[in-house]
Tab-separated table of C-alpha atoms in Angstrom:
chain	number	residue	atom	x	y	z
A	3	MET	CA	67.678	114.305	125.634
A	4	MET	CA	71.154	114.655	123.788
A	5	PHE	CA	73.035	116.494	126.954
A	6	GLU	CA	73.004	113.052	128.522
A	7	HIS	CA	73.785	110.612	125.615
A	8	LEU	CA	76.655	112.759	124.443
A	9	LEU	CA	77.517	112.307	127.707
A	10	PHE	CA	77.066	108.560	127.525
A	11	PHE	CA	79.092	108.421	124.260
A	12	SER	CA	82.406	109.843	126.094
A	13	VAL	CA	82.448	107.901	128.913
A	14	TYR	CA	82.127	104.920	126.769
A	15	LEU	CA	84.967	106.258	124.941
A	16	PHE	CA	86.924	106.962	127.642
A	17	SER	CA	86.785	103.430	129.214
A	18	ILE	CA	86.945	101.794	126.277
A	19	GLY	CA	90.298	103.525	126.182
A	20	ILE	CA	91.745	102.851	129.345
A	21	TYR	CA	90.846	99.079	128.497
A	22	ARG	CA	92.308	98.599	125.749
A	23	LEU	CA	95.350	100.994	126.822
A	24	ILE	CA	96.311	99.051	130.112
A	25	THR	CA	95.780	95.277	128.035
A	26	SER	CA	97.791	96.977	124.768
A	27	GLN	CA	101.175	95.071	123.624
A	28	ASN	CA	101.567	96.625	120.760
A	29	ILE	CA	103.059	100.667	121.590
A	30	VAL	CA	101.367	101.538	118.140
A	31	ARG	CA	98.074	100.831	119.864
A	32	ALA	CA	98.170	102.079	122.853
A	33	LEU	CA	98.824	105.985	121.206
A	34	ILE	CA	95.545	104.646	118.998
A	35	CYS	CA	94.030	104.611	122.485
A	36	LEU	CA	96.038	107.190	124.465
A	37	GLU	CA	94.144	109.588	121.742
A	38	LEU	CA	90.376	107.856	121.680
A	39	ILE	CA	91.326	108.867	125.319
A	40	LEU	CA	91.752	112.590	124.572
A	41	ASN	CA	89.123	112.758	121.663
A	42	SER	CA	86.652	111.519	124.249
A	43	ILE	CA	87.676	114.203	127.064
A	44	ASN	CA	86.978	116.370	123.697
A	45	LEU	CA	83.746	115.777	123.445
A	46	ASN	CA	82.952	116.457	126.866
A	47	LEU	CA	84.562	119.658	126.444
A	48	VAL	CA	82.652	120.661	123.778
A	49	THR	CA	79.480	119.684	125.099
A	50	PHE	CA	79.729	120.718	128.916
A	51	SER	CA	81.113	124.796	126.789
A	52	ASN	CA	77.190	124.184	124.357
A	53	LEU	CA	75.539	123.227	127.347
A	54	PHE	CA	76.614	126.001	129.722
A	55	ASP	CA	77.864	129.493	127.397
A	56	SER	CA	76.665	127.878	124.114
A	57	CYS	CA	77.205	132.071	123.135
A	58	GLN	CA	82.035	131.907	123.651
A	59	LEU	CA	83.871	129.644	122.349
A	60	LYS	CA	85.784	128.404	125.056
A	61	GLY	CA	85.320	124.852	125.023
A	62	ASP	CA	85.436	125.053	121.761
A	63	ILE	CA	88.416	126.204	121.354
A	64	PHE	CA	90.345	124.721	124.450
A	65	ALA	CA	89.516	121.295	121.572
A	66	ILE	CA	91.195	122.168	118.829
A	67	PHE	CA	93.472	122.844	121.176
A	68	VAL	CA	93.611	119.582	122.588
A	69	ILE	CA	93.417	118.324	118.988
A	70	ALA	CA	96.355	120.210	118.218
A	71	LEU	CA	98.274	118.819	120.763
A	72	VAL	CA	97.230	115.103	119.748
A	73	ALA	CA	98.454	115.800	116.611
A	74	ALA	CA	102.405	116.719	117.804
A	75	GLU	CA	101.953	113.431	120.676
A	76	ALA	CA	101.164	111.398	117.513
A	77	ALA	CA	103.896	112.811	115.646
A	78	ILE	CA	106.359	112.687	118.563
A	79	GLY	CA	105.376	109.650	119.727
A	80	LEU	CA	105.426	107.785	115.634
A	81	SER	CA	108.980	109.214	115.624
A	82	ILE	CA	110.270	107.819	118.179
A	83	LEU	CA	108.456	104.249	118.016
A	84	SER	CA	110.207	104.786	114.489
A	85	SER	CA	113.543	104.839	116.571
A	86	ILE	CA	112.648	102.080	118.600
A	87	HIS	CA	111.586	99.713	115.625
A	88	ARG	CA	115.013	100.936	114.499
A	89	ASN	CA	117.086	99.630	117.012
A	90	ARG	CA	115.126	96.756	118.879
A	91	LYS	CA	113.486	95.301	115.539
A	92	SER	CA	109.996	94.753	117.501
A	93	THR	CA	106.906	97.061	118.861
A	94	ARG	CA	105.992	95.171	121.453
A	95	ILE	CA	106.170	96.987	124.749
A	96	ASN	CA	106.685	94.230	127.060
A	97	GLN	CA	109.733	93.206	125.467
A	98	SER	CA	111.139	96.983	125.344
A	99	ASN	CA	113.106	97.513	128.523
A	100	PHE	CA	115.221	100.952	128.109
A	101	LEU	CA	116.664	100.671	131.050
A	102	ASN	CA	119.191	98.256	130.913
A	103	ASN	CA	121.187	100.079	127.843
């Protein structure tokens, strides 16, 4: 019973993240939605790890690795965002055309 609830919650988080990523106008909101998508994937990893192989921690360790990658992605993304904001004075996605300049 708990398995279905966790999968439904993960699908719900993933669909909200995809919808907000597609409709977002701001780069910061897009980064947050990307992290929401990756957290729903982590929830699936831990859920299936506990369901199929509860004595080994392969899914849990892989989820911790994904969390570390998400932290690195957020740090790099925010540094790129601060550079864009410093040069362009805007964080809107549709106002940033990088190929022209």
